[in-house]
mmCIF file with all atom_site columns, C-alpha atoms in Angstrom:
data_model
loop_
_atom_site.group_PDB
_atom_site.id
_atom_site.type_symbol
_atom_site.label_atom_id
_atom_site.label_alt_id
_atom_site.label_comp_id
_atom_site.label_asym_id
_atom_site.label_entity_id
_atom_site.label_seq_id
_atom_site.pdbx_PDB_ins_code
_atom_site.Cartn_x
_atom_site.Cartn_y
_atom_site.Cartn_z
_atom_site.occupancy
_atom_site.B_iso_or_equiv
_atom_site.pdbx_formal_charge
_atom_site.auth_seq_id
_atom_site.auth_comp_id
_atom_site.auth_asym_id
_atom_site.auth_atom_id
_atom_site.pdbx_PDB_model_num
ATOM 1   C CA . MET A 1 1   ? 107.090 69.104  44.413 1.00 71.00 ? 1   MET A CA 1
ATOM 2   C CA . GLY A 1 2   ? 108.917 72.195  43.519 1.00 80.00 ? 2   GLY A CA 1
ATOM 3   C CA . ASP A 1 3   ? 108.406 75.885  45.105 1.00 81.00 ? 3   ASP A CA 1
ATOM 4   C CA . GLN A 1 4   ? 106.948 77.043  42.224 1.00 82.00 ? 4   GLN A CA 1
ATOM 5   C CA . VAL A 1 5   ? 104.402 74.480  41.954 1.00 85.00 ? 5   VAL A CA 1
ATOM 6   C CA . ARG A 1 6   ? 103.875 74.759  45.897 1.00 85.00 ? 6   ARG A CA 1
ATOM 7   C CA . ARG A 1 7   ? 103.786 78.777  45.039 1.00 85.00 ? 7   ARG A CA 1
ATOM 8   C CA . ASN A 1 8   ? 101.099 78.336  42.713 1.00 85.00 ? 8   ASN A CA 1
ATOM 9   C CA . MET A 1 9   ? 98.624  75.878  44.020 1.00 86.00 ? 9   MET A CA 1
ATOM 10  C CA . PRO A 1 10  ? 95.049  77.643  44.738 1.00 83.00 ? 10  PRO A CA 1
ATOM 11  C CA . LEU A 1 11  ? 94.807  77.174  48.351 1.00 85.00 ? 11  LEU A CA 1
ATOM 12  C CA . PHE A 1 12  ? 93.278  80.735  49.647 1.00 89.00 ? 12  PHE A CA 1
ATOM 13  C CA . PRO A 1 13  ? 89.951  81.542  49.922 1.00 91.00 ? 13  PRO A CA 1
ATOM 14  C CA . MET A 1 14  ? 88.411  85.181  49.276 1.00 92.00 ? 14  MET A CA 1
ATOM 15  C CA . GLY A 1 15  ? 88.106  85.803  53.053 1.00 92.00 ? 15  GLY A CA 1
ATOM 16  C CA . ILE A 1 16  ? 91.464  84.654  54.281 1.00 91.00 ? 16  ILE A CA 1
ATOM 17  C CA . VAL A 1 17  ? 92.963  86.683  51.302 1.00 92.00 ? 17  VAL A CA 1
ATOM 18  C CA . MET A 1 18  ? 90.904  89.790  52.440 1.00 92.00 ? 18  MET A CA 1
ATOM 19  C CA . GLN A 1 19  ? 92.572  88.817  55.572 1.00 92.00 ? 19  GLN A CA 1
ATOM 20  C CA . LEU A 1 20  ? 96.087  89.401  54.276 1.00 90.00 ? 20  LEU A CA 1
ATOM 21  C CA . THR A 1 21  ? 96.002  91.842  51.740 1.00 91.00 ? 21  THR A CA 1
ATOM 22  C CA . GLU A 1 22  ? 93.524  94.361  53.159 1.00 92.00 ? 22  GLU A CA 1
ATOM 23  C CA . LEU A 1 23  ? 92.346  94.743  50.167 1.00 92.00 ? 23  LEU A CA 1
ATOM 24  C CA . SER A 1 24  ? 87.922  93.941  50.162 1.00 93.00 ? 24  SER A CA 1
ATOM 25  C CA . ALA A 1 25  ? 86.901  91.585  47.975 1.00 93.00 ? 25  ALA A CA 1
ATOM 26  C CA . ARG A 1 26  ? 85.288  93.982  46.373 1.00 95.00 ? 26  ARG A CA 1
ATOM 27  C CA . GLN A 1 27  ? 88.553  95.427  45.159 1.00 94.00 ? 27  GLN A CA 1
ATOM 28  C CA . ILE A 1 28  ? 89.449  92.060  44.389 1.00 94.00 ? 28  ILE A CA 1
ATOM 29  C CA . ARG A 1 29  ? 87.253  91.166  42.184 1.00 94.00 ? 29  ARG A CA 1
ATOM 30  C CA . TYR A 1 30  ? 87.738  94.955  39.960 1.00 94.00 ? 30  TYR A CA 1
ATOM 31  C CA . TYR A 1 31  ? 91.460  93.729  40.033 1.00 93.00 ? 31  TYR A CA 1
ATOM 32  C CA . GLU A 1 32  ? 90.304  90.641  38.396 1.00 93.00 ? 32  GLU A CA 1
ATOM 33  C CA . GLU A 1 33  ? 87.967  92.113  36.055 1.00 93.00 ? 33  GLU A CA 1
ATOM 34  C CA . ASN A 1 34  ? 90.610  94.207  34.722 1.00 91.00 ? 34  ASN A CA 1
ATOM 35  C CA . LYS A 1 35  ? 92.949  90.979  34.787 1.00 90.00 ? 35  LYS A CA 1
ATOM 36  C CA . LEU A 1 36  ? 95.616  91.953  37.058 1.00 91.00 ? 36  LEU A CA 1
ATOM 37  C CA . ILE A 1 37  ? 94.688  88.611  38.578 1.00 92.00 ? 37  ILE A CA 1
ATOM 38  C CA . THR A 1 38  ? 93.231  85.274  37.610 1.00 91.00 ? 38  THR A CA 1
ATOM 39  C CA . PRO A 1 39  ? 92.671  83.127  40.842 1.00 92.00 ? 39  PRO A CA 1
ATOM 40  C CA . ALA A 1 40  ? 91.194  79.831  39.983 1.00 92.00 ? 40  ALA A CA 1
ATOM 41  C CA . ARG A 1 41  ? 87.877  78.359  40.501 1.00 92.00 ? 41  ARG A CA 1
ATOM 42  C CA . SER A 1 42  ? 86.943  75.298  42.813 1.00 89.00 ? 42  SER A CA 1
ATOM 43  C CA . GLU A 1 43  ? 83.739  73.232  42.059 1.00 90.00 ? 43  GLU A CA 1
ATOM 44  C CA . GLY A 1 44  ? 81.328  75.457  43.208 1.00 91.00 ? 44  GLY A CA 1
ATOM 45  C CA . ASN A 1 45  ? 83.121  78.322  41.529 1.00 91.00 ? 45  ASN A CA 1
ATOM 46  C CA . ARG A 1 46  ? 84.854  79.791  44.611 1.00 92.00 ? 46  ARG A CA 1
ATOM 47  C CA . ARG A 1 47  ? 87.689  81.829  44.091 1.00 92.00 ? 47  ARG A CA 1
ATOM 48  C CA . MET A 1 48  ? 90.716  80.212  44.897 1.00 93.00 ? 48  MET A CA 1
ATOM 49  C CA . PHE A 1 49  ? 94.129  82.011  45.455 1.00 93.00 ? 49  PHE A CA 1
ATOM 50  C CA . SER A 1 50  ? 97.632  80.908  45.621 1.00 91.00 ? 50  SER A CA 1
ATOM 51  C CA . PHE A 1 51  ? 100.965 82.140  47.360 1.00 90.00 ? 51  PHE A CA 1
ATOM 52  C CA . ASN A 1 52  ? 101.734 84.297  44.185 1.00 90.00 ? 52  ASN A CA 1
ATOM 53  C CA . ASP A 1 53  ? 97.961  85.442  44.047 1.00 92.00 ? 53  ASP A CA 1
ATOM 54  C CA . VAL A 1 54  ? 98.297  87.168  47.021 1.00 92.00 ? 54  VAL A CA 1
ATOM 55  C CA . ASP A 1 55  ? 101.833 88.464  46.372 1.00 92.00 ? 55  ASP A CA 1
ATOM 56  C CA . ARG A 1 56  ? 100.442 90.011  43.145 1.00 92.00 ? 56  ARG A CA 1
ATOM 57  C CA . LEU A 1 57  ? 97.493  91.545  45.254 1.00 93.00 ? 57  LEU A CA 1
ATOM 58  C CA . LEU A 1 58  ? 100.247 93.151  47.782 1.00 93.00 ? 58  LEU A CA 1
ATOM 59  C CA . GLU A 1 59  ? 102.247 94.432  44.832 1.00 92.00 ? 59  GLU A CA 1
ATOM 60  C CA . ILE A 1 60  ? 98.842  95.653  43.241 1.00 92.00 ? 60  ILE A CA 1
ATOM 61  C CA . LYS A 1 61  ? 97.870  97.326  46.701 1.00 92.00 ? 61  LYS A CA 1
ATOM 62  C CA . SER A 1 62  ? 101.770 99.129  47.106 1.00 90.00 ? 62  SER A CA 1
ATOM 63  C CA . LEU A 1 63  ? 101.656 100.378 43.636 1.00 90.00 ? 63  LEU A CA 1
ATOM 64  C CA . LEU A 1 64  ? 98.295  102.252 43.667 1.00 90.00 ? 64  LEU A CA 1
ATOM 65  C CA . GLU A 1 65  ? 99.805  103.575 47.203 1.00 89.00 ? 65  GLU A CA 1
ATOM 66  C CA . ARG A 1 66  ? 102.457 105.206 44.870 1.00 87.00 ? 66  ARG A CA 1
ATOM 67  C CA . GLY A 1 67  ? 100.067 106.661 42.612 1.00 87.00 ? 67  GLY A CA 1
ATOM 68  C CA . VAL A 1 68  ? 100.718 104.308 39.628 1.00 87.00 ? 68  VAL A CA 1
ATOM 69  C CA . ASN A 1 69  ? 97.192  103.780 37.997 1.00 89.00 ? 69  ASN A CA 1
ATOM 70  C CA . LEU A 1 70  ? 95.832  100.780 36.668 1.00 89.00 ? 70  LEU A CA 1
ATOM 71  C CA . ALA A 1 71  ? 97.643  100.911 33.150 1.00 88.00 ? 71  ALA A CA 1
ATOM 72  C CA . GLY A 1 72  ? 100.832 101.646 34.966 1.00 88.00 ? 72  GLY A CA 1
ATOM 73  C CA . ILE A 1 73  ? 100.302 98.161  36.677 1.00 89.00 ? 73  ILE A CA 1
ATOM 74  C CA . ARG A 1 74  ? 99.331  96.542  33.877 1.00 89.00 ? 74  ARG A CA 1
ATOM 75  C CA . GLU A 1 75  ? 102.405 97.855  32.472 1.00 88.00 ? 75  GLU A CA 1
ATOM 76  C CA . VAL A 1 76  ? 105.006 97.004  35.395 1.00 87.00 ? 76  VAL A CA 1
ATOM 77  C CA . PHE A 1 77  ? 103.495 93.574  35.643 1.00 87.00 ? 77  PHE A CA 1
ATOM 78  C CA . GLU A 1 78  ? 104.137 93.060  31.297 1.00 87.00 ? 78  GLU A CA 1
ATOM 79  C CA . MET A 1 79  ? 107.613 94.326  31.569 1.00 85.00 ? 79  MET A CA 1
ATOM 80  C CA . LYS A 1 80  ? 107.980 91.781  34.816 1.00 83.00 ? 80  LYS A CA 1
ATOM 81  C CA . GLU A 1 81  ? 107.002 88.816  32.548 1.00 82.00 ? 81  GLU A CA 1
ATOM 82  C CA . LYS A 1 82  ? 109.362 89.981  29.586 1.00 82.00 ? 82  LYS A CA 1
ATOM 83  C CA . GLY A 1 83  ? 112.304 89.560  32.314 1.00 77.00 ? 83  GLY A CA 1
ATOM 84  C CA . ILE A 1 84  ? 112.810 93.698  33.121 1.00 67.00 ? 84  ILE A CA 1
ATOM 85  C CA . ASN A 1 85  ? 112.498 93.890  37.415 1.00 62.00 ? 85  ASN A CA 1
ATOM 86  C CA . GLN A 1 86  ? 113.610 97.642  36.799 1.00 60.00 ? 86  GLN A CA 1
ATOM 87  C CA . MET A 1 87  ? 110.813 100.141 37.448 1.00 57.00 ? 87  MET A CA 1
ATOM 88  C CA . PRO A 1 88  ? 109.982 102.798 34.878 1.00 56.00 ? 88  PRO A CA 1
ATOM 89  C CA . PRO A 1 89  ? 112.109 106.299 35.771 1.00 55.00 ? 89  PRO A CA 1
ATOM 90  C CA . TYR A 1 90  ? 108.445 107.892 36.094 1.00 53.00 ? 90  TYR A CA 1
ATOM 91  C CA . TYR A 1 91  ? 107.552 104.977 38.703 1.00 54.00 ? 91  TYR A CA 1
ATOM 92  C CA . LYS A 1 92  ? 109.767 106.848 41.556 1.00 55.00 ? 92  LYS A CA 1
ATOM 93  C CA . LYS A 1 93  ? 109.563 106.794 44.885 1.00 61.00 ? 93  LYS A CA 1
ATOM 94  C CA . GLU A 1 94  ? 109.169 108.803 47.129 1.00 67.00 ? 94  GLU A CA 1
ATOM 95  C CA . PRO A 1 95  ? 111.906 112.277 47.018 1.00 66.00 ? 95  PRO A CA 1
ATOM 96  C CA . SER A 1 96  ? 114.281 111.881 49.438 1.00 72.00 ? 96  SER A CA 1
ATOM 97  C CA . GLU A 1 97  ? 114.715 115.472 51.368 1.00 77.00 ? 97  GLU A CA 1
ATOM 98  C CA . ALA A 1 98  ? 117.458 116.244 49.940 1.00 78.00 ? 98  ALA A CA 1
ATOM 99  C CA . ASP A 1 99  ? 116.504 115.824 46.156 1.00 74.00 ? 99  ASP A CA 1
ATOM 100 C CA . LEU A 1 100 ? 113.128 118.237 47.704 1.00 71.00 ? 100 LEU A CA 1
ATOM 101 C CA . HIS A 1 101 ? 115.675 120.785 49.238 1.00 73.00 ? 101 HIS A CA 1
ATOM 102 C CA . LYS A 1 102 ? 117.468 120.950 46.256 1.00 76.00 ? 102 LYS A CA 1
ATOM 103 C CA . HIS A 1 103 ? 114.413 121.775 44.042 1.00 70.00 ? 103 HIS A CA 1
ATOM 104 C CA . LEU A 1 104 ? 113.193 124.214 46.077 1.00 71.00 ? 104 LEU A CA 1
ATOM 105 C CA . LYS A 1 105 ? 116.482 125.980 45.712 1.00 73.00 ? 105 LYS A CA 1
ATOM 106 C CA . LYS A 1 106 ? 116.380 125.961 42.108 1.00 72.00 ? 106 LYS A CA 1
ATOM 107 C CA . GLU A 1 107 ? 112.736 127.080 42.073 1.00 68.00 ? 107 GLU A CA 1
ATOM 108 C CA . LEU A 1 108 ? 113.873 129.818 44.178 1.00 66.00 ? 108 LEU A CA 1
ATOM 109 C CA . TYR A 1 109 ? 116.977 130.948 42.590 1.00 66.00 ? 109 TYR A CA 1
ATOM 110 C CA . GLN A 1 110 ? 114.985 130.730 39.035 1.00 66.00 ? 110 GLN A CA 1
ATOM 111 C CA . ALA A 1 111 ? 112.269 132.629 40.002 1.00 63.00 ? 111 ALA A CA 1
ATOM 112 C CA . GLY A 1 112 ? 114.580 135.673 41.482 1.00 61.00 ? 112 GLY A CA 1
ATOM 113 C CA . ARG A 1 113 ? 116.855 135.756 38.362 1.00 59.00 ? 113 ARG A CA 1
ATOM 114 C CA . TYR A 1 114 ? 113.996 136.460 35.932 1.00 58.00 ? 114 TYR A CA 1
ATOM 115 C CA . GLY A 1 115 ? 112.502 139.100 38.345 1.00 59.00 ? 115 GLY A CA 1
ATOM 116 C CA . LYS A 1 116 ? 109.803 137.261 38.861 1.00 58.00 ? 116 LYS A CA 1
ATOM 117 C CA . THR A 1 117 ? 108.543 136.147 42.307 1.00 56.00 ? 117 THR A CA 1
ATOM 118 C CA . SER A 1 118 ? 107.311 132.801 43.305 1.00 52.00 ? 118 SER A CA 1
ATOM 119 C CA . LEU A 1 119 ? 104.341 132.069 45.102 1.00 51.00 ? 119 LEU A CA 1
ATOM 120 C CA . ILE A 1 120 ? 106.132 130.390 47.475 1.00 54.00 ? 120 ILE A CA 1
ATOM 121 C CA . GLN A 1 121 ? 109.475 132.100 47.687 1.00 52.00 ? 121 GLN A CA 1
ATOM 122 C CA . GLY A 1 122 ? 108.586 133.908 50.799 1.00 55.00 ? 122 GLY A CA 1
ATOM 123 C CA . GLU A 1 123 ? 107.718 130.926 52.712 1.00 56.00 ? 123 GLU A CA 1
ATOM 124 C CA . LEU A 1 124 ? 110.595 128.605 51.836 1.00 53.00 ? 124 LEU A CA 1
ATOM 125 C CA . SER A 1 125 ? 113.321 131.862 51.556 1.00 55.00 ? 125 SER A CA 1
ATOM 126 C CA . ARG A 1 126 ? 112.851 131.410 55.651 1.00 55.00 ? 126 ARG A CA 1
ATOM 127 C CA . PHE A 1 127 ? 115.085 127.963 54.712 1.00 56.00 ? 127 PHE A CA 1
ATOM 128 C CA . PHE A 1 128 ? 117.413 129.515 52.549 1.00 55.00 ? 128 PHE A CA 1
ATOM 129 C CA . ASN A 1 129 ? 119.667 131.837 54.332 1.00 50.00 ? 129 ASN A CA 1
#
């Protein structure tokens, strides 16, 4: 039995998946309603999740925490299915400290350049002596 077959085997009931992902049953059902996941069903019509389903739920949770909406998550998954594993540039991670410093310095410079006072200039000027 190959690894991919094992990862697709429906093994976990909803309760175990809730513990593994720290998502509520309602959240998991919502992602299923929006066709982000498709768990298998048992003879009793209970949802059964595979390792891949759990991984996908964890990825959904991570993307939501980074501010990506459901349409964006769907787009990310479509890109992965097409073999494009790179995140679109508009889903960048949090900016680094250096990026923030550069952006704030630029804002201060631009505000002073055009004779306008930035709303946050007084607060930020203490960082750029």
